[in-house]
Amino acid sequence: MLMKFDKMHGCGNDYIYVSGFDYKFDAKKKEELAIRLSDRHFGIGSDGLIFINPSDIADFEMEMYNADGSRSEMCGNGMRCVAKYVYDHKLTDKTEFVVESMGKLKYITLTVEEGKVLSVTVDMGEPILTPAEIPVMAPSTMDKFVSEKVRIDNREFNITCVSMGNPHAVIFTDPDDVLKYGPHVENNKLFPRRVNAEFVKVIDRNNVQMRVWERGTGETLACGTGCCATAVACVLNGVTDNEVTVHVLGGKIKIKWNKEDNHVYMTGPASFAFSGQVEV
């Protein structure tokens, strides 16, 4: 059977997008497809596979698989691309709607000019800072895991942990440390569900540089939830204001941690690369 797909990316964080309205597979098949199609030599090539499905509790559902076939609770760049996908494919004509991801709701606002989606803002909700809910292994008396000393391989880092629906460990260091230490952070015993690792350099009060190691994929050119977690970690550590532009390898993503409602808002591009069909 031939399956139609769109290839899209948010600041270079690229995924294969498939309509779950048109194609039905069981979980095992989806995992196999994610692994096979994400391969950059023998497949289409991507950071993972995302299905856009109908939802009983929202306008749409995003079902996201990493390149290694594992499910992920949330993907910020993926969410923005899903928003563009449903608008471009005329599944909705609304510029404000709701997308479900693993049972959690995200509220979308599109910026559209002359029928084209220029950018997408996602209300990412409140950051989760309680260690047990991130999850990170920490004493039960600890209410936040902020700038805690952790030995990773042959070095000691100060790590701040945040969940934006998926777990993140933010480290203020040379972003180029990502390749050497990213795999060790991802698989450290502190993180029972593994973790996404952000390596961050502060430029000024409103700009930071970040490279990211995503669990189940490796280094990617951007990570939307990672940018959100980075901004939250920056505020918690007092190194930036609550509005931050995160400079990633694939571009820039604007993050605001709104003090009034405690929600994190992410604004960035969503880009179409190409469409095609593949034997499944």
mmCIF file with all atom_site columns, N, CA and C in Angstrom, residues 94-162:
data_model
loop_
_atom_site.group_PDB
_atom_site.id
_atom_site.type_symbol
_atom_site.label_atom_id
_atom_site.label_alt_id
_atom_site.label_comp_id
_atom_site.label_asym_id
_atom_site.label_entity_id
_atom_site.label_seq_id
_atom_site.pdbx_PDB_ins_code
_atom_site.Cartn_x
_atom_site.Cartn_y
_atom_site.Cartn_z
_atom_site.occupancy
_atom_site.B_iso_or_equiv
_atom_site.pdbx_formal_charge
_atom_site.auth_seq_id
_atom_site.auth_comp_id
_atom_site.auth_asym_id
_atom_site.auth_atom_id
_atom_site.pdbx_PDB_model_num
ATOM 1   N N  . LYS A 1 94  ? -10.268 27.706 10.930 1.00 0.00 ? 94  LYS A N  1
ATOM 2   C CA . LYS A 1 94  ? -10.083 28.520 12.128 1.00 0.00 ? 94  LYS A CA 1
ATOM 3   C C  . LYS A 1 94  ? -8.606  28.868 12.318 1.00 0.00 ? 94  LYS A C  1
ATOM 4   N N  . THR A 1 95  ? -8.346  30.026 12.873 1.00 0.00 ? 95  THR A N  1
ATOM 5   C CA . THR A 1 95  ? -6.973  30.404 13.211 1.00 0.00 ? 95  THR A CA 1
ATOM 6   C C  . THR A 1 95  ? -6.699  30.214 14.701 1.00 0.00 ? 95  THR A C  1
ATOM 7   N N  . GLU A 1 96  ? -7.707  29.805 15.437 1.00 0.00 ? 96  GLU A N  1
ATOM 8   C CA . GLU A 1 96  ? -7.533  29.430 16.838 1.00 0.00 ? 96  GLU A CA 1
ATOM 9   C C  . GLU A 1 96  ? -8.236  28.103 17.064 1.00 0.00 ? 96  GLU A C  1
ATOM 10  N N  . PHE A 1 97  ? -7.505  27.107 17.554 1.00 0.00 ? 97  PHE A N  1
ATOM 11  C CA . PHE A 1 97  ? -8.088  25.791 17.785 1.00 0.00 ? 97  PHE A CA 1
ATOM 12  C C  . PHE A 1 97  ? -7.249  25.034 18.798 1.00 0.00 ? 97  PHE A C  1
ATOM 13  N N  . VAL A 1 98  ? -7.665  23.804 19.087 1.00 0.00 ? 98  VAL A N  1
ATOM 14  C CA . VAL A 1 98  ? -7.044  23.027 20.159 1.00 0.00 ? 98  VAL A CA 1
ATOM 15  C C  . VAL A 1 98  ? -6.535  21.707 19.599 1.00 0.00 ? 98  VAL A C  1
ATOM 16  N N  . VAL A 1 99  ? -5.330  21.320 19.998 1.00 0.00 ? 99  VAL A N  1
ATOM 17  C CA . VAL A 1 99  ? -4.744  20.047 19.583 1.00 0.00 ? 99  VAL A CA 1
ATOM 18  C C  . VAL A 1 99  ? -4.389  19.242 20.827 1.00 0.00 ? 99  VAL A C  1
ATOM 19  N N  . GLU A 1 100 ? -4.785  17.977 20.809 1.00 0.00 ? 100 GLU A N  1
ATOM 20  C CA . GLU A 1 100 ? -4.475  17.051 21.900 1.00 0.00 ? 100 GLU A CA 1
ATOM 21  C C  . GLU A 1 100 ? -3.161  16.347 21.611 1.00 0.00 ? 100 GLU A C  1
ATOM 22  N N  . SER A 1 101 ? -2.352  16.160 22.663 1.00 0.00 ? 101 SER A N  1
ATOM 23  C CA . SER A 1 101 ? -1.151  15.348 22.553 1.00 0.00 ? 101 SER A CA 1
ATOM 24  C C  . SER A 1 101 ? -1.036  14.485 23.802 1.00 0.00 ? 101 SER A C  1
ATOM 25  N N  . MET A 1 102 ? -1.218  13.192 23.636 1.00 0.00 ? 102 MET A N  1
ATOM 26  C CA . MET A 1 102 ? -1.197  12.224 24.733 1.00 0.00 ? 102 MET A CA 1
ATOM 27  C C  . MET A 1 102 ? -2.085  12.684 25.886 1.00 0.00 ? 102 MET A C  1
ATOM 28  N N  . GLY A 1 103 ? -3.295  13.116 25.533 1.00 0.00 ? 103 GLY A N  1
ATOM 29  C CA . GLY A 1 103 ? -4.300  13.472 26.519 1.00 0.00 ? 103 GLY A CA 1
ATOM 30  C C  . GLY A 1 103 ? -4.241  14.895 27.030 1.00 0.00 ? 103 GLY A C  1
ATOM 31  N N  . LYS A 1 104 ? -3.179  15.633 26.712 1.00 0.00 ? 104 LYS A N  1
ATOM 32  C CA . LYS A 1 104 ? -3.046  17.017 27.152 1.00 0.00 ? 104 LYS A CA 1
ATOM 33  C C  . LYS A 1 104 ? -3.419  17.961 26.015 1.00 0.00 ? 104 LYS A C  1
ATOM 34  N N  . LEU A 1 105 ? -4.053  19.082 26.353 1.00 0.00 ? 105 LEU A N  1
ATOM 35  C CA . LEU A 1 105 ? -4.552  20.013 25.350 1.00 0.00 ? 105 LEU A CA 1
ATOM 36  C C  . LEU A 1 105 ? -3.622  21.205 25.189 1.00 0.00 ? 105 LEU A C  1
ATOM 37  N N  . LYS A 1 106 ? -3.363  21.570 23.933 1.00 0.00 ? 106 LYS A N  1
ATOM 38  C CA . LYS A 1 106 ? -2.562  22.738 23.612 1.00 0.00 ? 106 LYS A CA 1
ATOM 39  C C  . LYS A 1 106 ? -3.389  23.675 22.743 1.00 0.00 ? 106 LYS A C  1
ATOM 40  N N  . TYR A 1 107 ? -3.333  24.950 23.077 1.00 0.00 ? 107 TYR A N  1
ATOM 41  C CA . TYR A 1 107 ? -4.161  25.954 22.421 1.00 0.00 ? 107 TYR A CA 1
ATOM 42  C C  . TYR A 1 107 ? -3.325  26.717 21.399 1.00 0.00 ? 107 TYR A C  1
ATOM 43  N N  . ILE A 1 108 ? -3.812  26.737 20.174 1.00 0.00 ? 108 ILE A N  1
ATOM 44  C CA . ILE A 1 108 ? -3.055  27.210 19.008 1.00 0.00 ? 108 ILE A CA 1
ATOM 45  C C  . ILE A 1 108 ? -3.607  28.539 18.508 1.00 0.00 ? 108 ILE A C  1
ATOM 46  N N  . THR A 1 109 ? -2.713  29.445 18.122 1.00 0.00 ? 109 THR A N  1
ATOM 47  C CA . THR A 1 109 ? -3.094  30.664 17.416 1.00 0.00 ? 109 THR A CA 1
ATOM 48  C C  . THR A 1 109 ? -2.197  30.799 16.184 1.00 0.00 ? 109 THR A C  1
ATOM 49  N N  . LEU A 1 110 ? -2.819  30.903 15.015 1.00 0.00 ? 110 LEU A N  1
ATOM 50  C CA . LEU A 1 110 ? -2.076  31.058 13.766 1.00 0.00 ? 110 LEU A CA 1
ATOM 51  C C  . LEU A 1 110 ? -1.983  32.530 13.384 1.00 0.00 ? 110 LEU A C  1
ATOM 52  N N  . THR A 1 111 ? -0.828  32.925 12.855 1.00 0.00 ? 111 THR A N  1
ATOM 53  C CA . THR A 1 111 ? -0.688  34.212 12.184 1.00 0.00 ? 111 THR A CA 1
ATOM 54  C C  . THR A 1 111 ? -0.700  33.931 10.693 1.00 0.00 ? 111 THR A C  1
ATOM 55  N N  . VAL A 1 112 ? -1.769  34.407 10.010 1.00 0.00 ? 112 VAL A N  1
ATOM 56  C CA . VAL A 1 112 ? -1.997  34.087 8.600  1.00 0.00 ? 112 VAL A CA 1
ATOM 57  C C  . VAL A 1 112 ? -2.057  35.375 7.791  1.00 0.00 ? 112 VAL A C  1
ATOM 58  N N  . GLU A 1 113 ? -1.351  35.389 6.669  1.00 0.00 ? 113 GLU A N  1
ATOM 59  C CA . GLU A 1 113 ? -1.442  36.498 5.728  1.00 0.00 ? 113 GLU A CA 1
ATOM 60  C C  . GLU A 1 113 ? -1.633  35.939 4.325  1.00 0.00 ? 113 GLU A C  1
ATOM 61  N N  . GLU A 1 114 ? -2.668  36.453 3.629  1.00 0.00 ? 114 GLU A N  1
ATOM 62  C CA . GLU A 1 114 ? -2.982  36.024 2.262  1.00 0.00 ? 114 GLU A CA 1
ATOM 63  C C  . GLU A 1 114 ? -3.078  34.502 2.162  1.00 0.00 ? 114 GLU A C  1
ATOM 64  N N  . GLY A 1 115 ? -3.707  33.915 3.165  1.00 0.00 ? 115 GLY A N  1
ATOM 65  C CA . GLY A 1 115 ? -3.959  32.475 3.158  1.00 0.00 ? 115 GLY A CA 1
ATOM 66  C C  . GLY A 1 115 ? -2.776  31.614 3.549  1.00 0.00 ? 115 GLY A C  1
ATOM 67  N N  . LYS A 1 116 ? -1.634  32.243 3.932  1.00 0.00 ? 116 LYS A N  1
ATOM 68  C CA . LYS A 1 116 ? -0.451  31.478 4.295  1.00 0.00 ? 116 LYS A CA 1
ATOM 69  C C  . LYS A 1 116 ? -0.146  31.636 5.781  1.00 0.00 ? 116 LYS A C  1
ATOM 70  N N  . VAL A 1 117 ? 0.203   30.532 6.407  1.00 0.00 ? 117 VAL A N  1
ATOM 71  C CA . VAL A 1 117 ? 0.578   30.541 7.822  1.00 0.00 ? 117 VAL A CA 1
ATOM 72  C C  . VAL A 1 117 ? 2.008   31.060 7.949  1.00 0.00 ? 117 VAL A C  1
ATOM 73  N N  . LEU A 1 118 ? 2.176   32.219 8.586  1.00 0.00 ? 118 LEU A N  1
ATOM 74  C CA . LEU A 1 118 ? 3.501   32.808 8.754  1.00 0.00 ? 118 LEU A CA 1
ATOM 75  C C  . LEU A 1 118 ? 4.187   32.304 10.018 1.00 0.00 ? 118 LEU A C  1
ATOM 76  N N  . SER A 1 119 ? 3.408   32.166 11.079 1.00 0.00 ? 119 SER A N  1
ATOM 77  C CA . SER A 1 119 ? 3.962   31.656 12.337 1.00 0.00 ? 119 SER A CA 1
ATOM 78  C C  . SER A 1 119 ? 2.834   31.069 13.167 1.00 0.00 ? 119 SER A C  1
ATOM 79  N N  . VAL A 1 120 ? 3.231   30.319 14.174 1.00 0.00 ? 120 VAL A N  1
ATOM 80  C CA . VAL A 1 120 ? 2.268   29.651 15.040 1.00 0.00 ? 120 VAL A CA 1
ATOM 81  C C  . VAL A 1 120 ? 2.657   29.916 16.486 1.00 0.00 ? 120 VAL A C  1
ATOM 82  N N  . THR A 1 121 ? 1.666   30.310 17.295 1.00 0.00 ? 121 THR A N  1
ATOM 83  C CA . THR A 1 121 ? 1.869   30.462 18.728 1.00 0.00 ? 121 THR A CA 1
ATOM 84  C C  . THR A 1 121 ? 1.120   29.349 19.437 1.00 0.00 ? 121 THR A C  1
ATOM 85  N N  . VAL A 1 122 ? 1.814   28.673 20.343 1.00 0.00 ? 122 VAL A N  1
ATOM 86  C CA . VAL A 1 122 ? 1.218   27.582 21.108 1.00 0.00 ? 122 VAL A CA 1
ATOM 87  C C  . VAL A 1 122 ? 1.270   27.935 22.588 1.00 0.00 ? 122 VAL A C  1
ATOM 88  N N  . ASP A 1 123 ? 0.098   27.885 23.235 1.00 0.00 ? 123 ASP A N  1
ATOM 89  C CA . ASP A 1 123 ? 0.037   27.982 24.689 1.00 0.00 ? 123 ASP A CA 1
ATOM 90  C C  . ASP A 1 123 ? 0.454   26.618 25.221 1.00 0.00 ? 123 ASP A C  1
ATOM 91  N N  . MET A 1 124 ? 1.660   26.534 25.734 1.00 0.00 ? 124 MET A N  1
ATOM 92  C CA . MET A 1 124 ? 2.222   25.258 26.172 1.00 0.00 ? 124 MET A CA 1
ATOM 93  C C  . MET A 1 124 ? 1.821   24.886 27.592 1.00 0.00 ? 124 MET A C  1
ATOM 94  N N  . GLY A 1 125 ? 1.042   25.756 28.245 1.00 0.00 ? 125 GLY A N  1
ATOM 95  C CA . GLY A 1 125 ? 0.580   25.468 29.593 1.00 0.00 ? 125 GLY A CA 1
ATOM 96  C C  . GLY A 1 125 ? 1.628   25.797 30.644 1.00 0.00 ? 125 GLY A C  1
ATOM 97  N N  . GLU A 1 126 ? 1.387   25.338 31.851 1.00 0.00 ? 126 GLU A N  1
ATOM 98  C CA . GLU A 1 126 ? 2.285   25.621 32.969 1.00 0.00 ? 126 GLU A CA 1
ATOM 99  C C  . GLU A 1 126 ? 3.469   24.659 32.966 1.00 0.00 ? 126 GLU A C  1
ATOM 100 N N  . PRO A 1 127 ? 4.665   25.165 33.230 1.00 0.00 ? 127 PRO A N  1
ATOM 101 C CA . PRO A 1 127 ? 5.811   24.253 33.356 1.00 0.00 ? 127 PRO A CA 1
ATOM 102 C C  . PRO A 1 127 ? 5.664   23.408 34.613 1.00 0.00 ? 127 PRO A C  1
ATOM 103 N N  . ILE A 1 128 ? 6.113   22.171 34.526 1.00 0.00 ? 128 ILE A N  1
ATOM 104 C CA . ILE A 1 128 ? 6.096   21.268 35.677 1.00 0.00 ? 128 ILE A CA 1
ATOM 105 C C  . ILE A 1 128 ? 7.482   21.281 36.301 1.00 0.00 ? 128 ILE A C  1
ATOM 106 N N  . LEU A 1 129 ? 7.538   21.633 37.582 1.00 0.00 ? 129 LEU A N  1
ATOM 107 C CA . LEU A 1 129 ? 8.823   21.784 38.267 1.00 0.00 ? 129 LEU A CA 1
ATOM 108 C C  . LEU A 1 129 ? 9.011   20.778 39.395 1.00 0.00 ? 129 LEU A C  1
ATOM 109 N N  . THR A 1 130 ? 7.951   20.105 39.805 1.00 0.00 ? 130 THR A N  1
ATOM 110 C CA . THR A 1 130 ? 8.052   19.110 40.872 1.00 0.00 ? 130 THR A CA 1
ATOM 111 C C  . THR A 1 130 ? 8.852   17.914 40.365 1.00 0.00 ? 130 THR A C  1
ATOM 112 N N  . PRO A 1 131 ? 9.963   17.563 41.021 1.00 0.00 ? 131 PRO A N  1
ATOM 113 C CA . PRO A 1 131 ? 10.843  16.511 40.501 1.00 0.00 ? 131 PRO A CA 1
ATOM 114 C C  . PRO A 1 131 ? 10.131  15.198 40.180 1.00 0.00 ? 131 PRO A C  1
ATOM 115 N N  . ALA A 1 132 ? 9.246   14.740 41.051 1.00 0.00 ? 132 ALA A N  1
ATOM 116 C CA . ALA A 1 132 ? 8.581   13.450 40.837 1.00 0.00 ? 132 ALA A CA 1
ATOM 117 C C  . ALA A 1 132 ? 7.694   13.467 39.603 1.00 0.00 ? 132 ALA A C  1
ATOM 118 N N  . GLU A 1 133 ? 7.224   14.656 39.199 1.00 0.00 ? 133 GLU A N  1
ATOM 119 C CA . GLU A 1 133 ? 6.315   14.759 38.058 1.00 0.00 ? 133 GLU A CA 1
ATOM 120 C C  . GLU A 1 133 ? 7.063   14.986 36.757 1.00 0.00 ? 133 GLU A C  1
ATOM 121 N N  . ILE A 1 134 ? 8.369   15.294 36.812 1.00 0.00 ? 134 ILE A N  1
ATOM 122 C CA . ILE A 1 134 ? 9.111   15.591 35.574 1.00 0.00 ? 134 ILE A CA 1
ATOM 123 C C  . ILE A 1 134 ? 9.322   14.356 34.704 1.00 0.00 ? 134 ILE A C  1
ATOM 124 N N  . PRO A 1 135 ? 9.795   13.196 35.117 1.00 0.00 ? 135 PRO A N  1
ATOM 125 C CA . PRO A 1 135 ? 10.293  12.857 36.447 1.00 0.00 ? 135 PRO A CA 1
ATOM 126 C C  . PRO A 1 135 ? 11.822  12.889 36.502 1.00 0.00 ? 135 PRO A C  1
ATOM 127 N N  . VAL A 1 136 ? 12.314  13.233 37.712 1.00 0.00 ? 136 VAL A N  1
ATOM 128 C CA . VAL A 1 136 ? 13.739  13.136 38.014 1.00 0.00 ? 136 VAL A CA 1
ATOM 129 C C  . VAL A 1 136 ? 13.863  12.595 39.429 1.00 0.00 ? 136 VAL A C  1
ATOM 130 N N  . MET A 1 137 ? 14.796  11.704 39.637 1.00 0.00 ? 137 MET A N  1
ATOM 131 C CA . MET A 1 137 ? 14.994  11.102 40.945 1.00 0.00 ? 137 MET A CA 1
ATOM 132 C C  . MET A 1 137 ? 15.626  12.137 41.880 1.00 0.00 ? 137 MET A C  1
ATOM 133 N N  . ALA A 1 138 ? 14.896  12.516 42.913 1.00 0.00 ? 138 ALA A N  1
ATOM 134 C CA . ALA A 1 138 ? 15.362  13.530 43.845 1.00 0.00 ? 138 ALA A CA 1
ATOM 135 C C  . ALA A 1 138 ? 14.701  13.285 45.188 1.00 0.00 ? 138 ALA A C  1
ATOM 136 N N  . PRO A 1 139 ? 15.262  13.820 46.265 1.00 0.00 ? 139 PRO A N  1
ATOM 137 C CA . PRO A 1 139 ? 14.628  13.663 47.576 1.00 0.00 ? 139 PRO A CA 1
ATOM 138 C C  . PRO A 1 139 ? 13.198  14.196 47.572 1.00 0.00 ? 139 PRO A C  1
ATOM 139 N N  . SER A 1 140 ? 12.313  13.536 48.267 1.00 0.00 ? 140 SER A N  1
ATOM 140 C CA . SER A 1 140 ? 10.892  13.920 48.274 1.00 0.00 ? 140 SER A CA 1
ATOM 141 C C  . SER A 1 140 ? 10.672  15.306 48.864 1.00 0.00 ? 140 SER A C  1
ATOM 142 N N  . THR A 1 141 ? 11.634  15.791 49.643 1.00 0.00 ? 141 THR A N  1
ATOM 143 C CA . THR A 1 141 ? 11.512  17.119 50.245 1.00 0.00 ? 141 THR A CA 1
ATOM 144 C C  . THR A 1 141 ? 11.859  18.242 49.267 1.00 0.00 ? 141 THR A C  1
ATOM 145 N N  . MET A 1 142 ? 12.430  17.898 48.107 1.00 0.00 ? 142 MET A N  1
ATOM 146 C CA . MET A 1 142 ? 12.853  18.906 47.126 1.00 0.00 ? 142 MET A CA 1
ATOM 147 C C  . MET A 1 142 ? 11.669  19.319 46.260 1.00 0.00 ? 142 MET A C  1
ATOM 148 N N  . ASP A 1 143 ? 11.330  20.626 46.259 1.00 0.00 ? 143 ASP A N  1
ATOM 149 C CA . ASP A 1 143 ? 10.178  21.080 45.472 1.00 0.00 ? 143 ASP A CA 1
ATOM 150 C C  . ASP A 1 143 ? 10.560  21.474 44.052 1.00 0.00 ? 143 ASP A C  1
ATOM 151 N N  . LYS A 1 144 ? 11.832  21.773 43.798 1.00 0.00 ? 144 LYS A N  1
ATOM 152 C CA . LYS A 1 144 ? 12.331  22.084 42.455 1.00 0.00 ? 144 LYS A CA 1
ATOM 153 C C  . LYS A 1 144 ? 13.734  21.513 42.312 1.00 0.00 ? 144 LYS A C  1
ATOM 154 N N  . PHE A 1 145 ? 14.085  21.158 41.079 1.00 0.00 ? 145 PHE A N  1
ATOM 155 C CA . PHE A 1 145 ? 15.437  20.672 40.794 1.00 0.00 ? 145 PHE A CA 1
ATOM 156 C C  . PHE A 1 145 ? 16.131  21.768 40.005 1.00 0.00 ? 145 PHE A C  1
ATOM 157 N N  . VAL A 1 146 ? 16.706  22.733 40.710 1.00 0.00 ? 146 VAL A N  1
ATOM 158 C CA . VAL A 1 146 ? 17.279  23.926 40.084 1.00 0.00 ? 146 VAL A CA 1
ATOM 159 C C  . VAL A 1 146 ? 18.753  24.029 40.424 1.00 0.00 ? 146 VAL A C  1
ATOM 160 N N  . SER A 1 147 ? 19.603  24.055 39.391 1.00 0.00 ? 147 SER A N  1
ATOM 161 C CA . SER A 1 147 ? 21.053  24.220 39.525 1.00 0.00 ? 147 SER A CA 1
ATOM 162 C C  . SER A 1 147 ? 21.643  23.211 40.511 1.00 0.00 ? 147 SER A C  1
ATOM 163 N N  . GLU A 1 148 ? 21.206  21.963 40.381 1.00 0.00 ? 148 GLU A N  1
ATOM 164 C CA . GLU A 1 148 ? 21.717  20.897 41.237 1.00 0.00 ? 148 GLU A CA 1
ATOM 165 C C  . GLU A 1 148 ? 22.956  20.277 40.598 1.00 0.00 ? 148 GLU A C  1
ATOM 166 N N  . LYS A 1 149 ? 23.974  20.049 41.396 1.00 0.00 ? 149 LYS A N  1
ATOM 167 C CA . LYS A 1 149 ? 25.214  19.463 40.891 1.00 0.00 ? 149 LYS A CA 1
ATOM 168 C C  . LYS A 1 149 ? 25.003  17.979 40.578 1.00 0.00 ? 149 LYS A C  1
ATOM 169 N N  . VAL A 1 150 ? 25.340  17.599 39.336 1.00 0.00 ? 150 VAL A N  1
ATOM 170 C CA . VAL A 1 150 ? 25.204  16.207 38.891 1.00 0.00 ? 150 VAL A CA 1
ATOM 171 C C  . VAL A 1 150 ? 26.480  15.833 38.132 1.00 0.00 ? 150 VAL A C  1
ATOM 172 N N  . ARG A 1 151 ? 27.037  14.677 38.451 1.00 0.00 ? 151 ARG A N  1
ATOM 173 C CA . ARG A 1 151 ? 28.214  14.202 37.719 1.00 0.00 ? 151 ARG A CA 1
ATOM 174 C C  . ARG A 1 151 ? 27.757  13.448 36.476 1.00 0.00 ? 151 ARG A C  1
ATOM 175 N N  . ILE A 1 152 ? 28.200  13.910 35.323 1.00 0.00 ? 152 ILE A N  1
ATOM 176 C CA . ILE A 1 152 ? 27.878  13.294 34.036 1.00 0.00 ? 152 ILE A CA 1
ATOM 177 C C  . ILE A 1 152 ? 29.188  12.880 33.388 1.00 0.00 ? 152 ILE A C  1
ATOM 178 N N  . ASP A 1 153 ? 29.383  11.573 33.243 1.00 0.00 ? 153 ASP A N  1
ATOM 179 C CA . ASP A 1 153 ? 30.634  11.053 32.696 1.00 0.00 ? 153 ASP A CA 1
ATOM 180 C C  . ASP A 1 153 ? 31.799  11.568 33.551 1.00 0.00 ? 153 ASP A C  1
ATOM 181 N N  . ASN A 1 154 ? 32.669  12.382 32.983 1.00 0.00 ? 154 ASN A N  1
ATOM 182 C CA . ASN A 1 154 ? 33.864  12.818 33.714 1.00 0.00 ? 154 ASN A CA 1
ATOM 183 C C  . ASN A 1 154 ? 33.779  14.256 34.204 1.00 0.00 ? 154 ASN A C  1
ATOM 184 N N  . ARG A 1 155 ? 32.548  14.849 34.160 1.00 0.00 ? 155 ARG A N  1
ATOM 185 C CA . ARG A 1 155 ? 32.394  16.243 34.556 1.00 0.00 ? 155 ARG A CA 1
ATOM 186 C C  . ARG A 1 155 ? 31.222  16.425 35.498 1.00 0.00 ? 155 ARG A C  1
ATOM 187 N N  . GLU A 1 156 ? 31.255  17.519 36.221 1.00 0.00 ? 156 GLU A N  1
ATOM 188 C CA . GLU A 1 156 ? 30.147  17.888 37.095 1.00 0.00 ? 156 GLU A CA 1
ATOM 189 C C  . GLU A 1 156 ? 29.432  19.091 36.495 1.00 0.00 ? 156 GLU A C  1
ATOM 190 N N  . PHE A 1 157 ? 28.104  18.972 36.337 1.00 0.00 ? 157 PHE A N  1
ATOM 191 C CA . PHE A 1 157 ? 27.298  20.051 35.780 1.00 0.00 ? 157 PHE A CA 1
ATOM 192 C C  . PHE A 1 157 ? 26.242  20.482 36.794 1.00 0.00 ? 157 PHE A C  1
ATOM 193 N N  . ASN A 1 158 ? 25.853  21.756 36.713 1.00 0.00 ? 158 ASN A N  1
ATOM 194 C CA . ASN A 1 158 ? 24.665  22.222 37.431 1.00 0.00 ? 158 ASN A CA 1
ATOM 195 C C  . ASN A 1 158 ? 23.475  22.066 36.493 1.00 0.00 ? 158 ASN A C  1
ATOM 196 N N  . ILE A 1 159 ? 22.492  21.282 36.901 1.00 0.00 ? 159 ILE A N  1
ATOM 197 C CA . ILE A 1 159 ? 21.367  20.942 36.027 1.00 0.00 ? 159 ILE A CA 1
ATOM 198 C C  . ILE A 1 159 ? 20.065  21.466 36.628 1.00 0.00 ? 159 ILE A C  1
ATOM 199 N N  . THR A 1 160 ? 19.228  22.042 35.763 1.00 0.00 ? 160 THR A N  1
ATOM 200 C CA . THR A 1 160 ? 17.880  22.460 36.129 1.00 0.00 ? 160 THR A CA 1
ATOM 201 C C  . THR A 1 160 ? 16.891  21.636 35.315 1.00 0.00 ? 160 THR A C  1
ATOM 202 N N  . CYS A 1 161 ? 15.929  21.024 36.003 1.00 0.00 ? 161 CYS A N  1
ATOM 203 C CA . CYS A 1 161 ? 14.984  20.125 35.336 1.00 0.00 ? 161 CYS A CA 1
ATOM 204 C C  . CYS A 1 161 ? 13.588  20.734 35.261 1.00 0.00 ? 161 CYS A C  1
ATOM 205 N N  . VAL A 1 162 ? 12.981  20.599 34.084 1.00 0.00 ? 162 VAL A N  1
ATOM 206 C CA . VAL A 1 162 ? 11.655  21.145 33.801 1.00 0.00 ? 162 VAL A CA 1
ATOM 207 C C  . VAL A 1 162 ? 10.925  20.151 32.918 1.00 0.00 ? 162 VAL A C  1
#
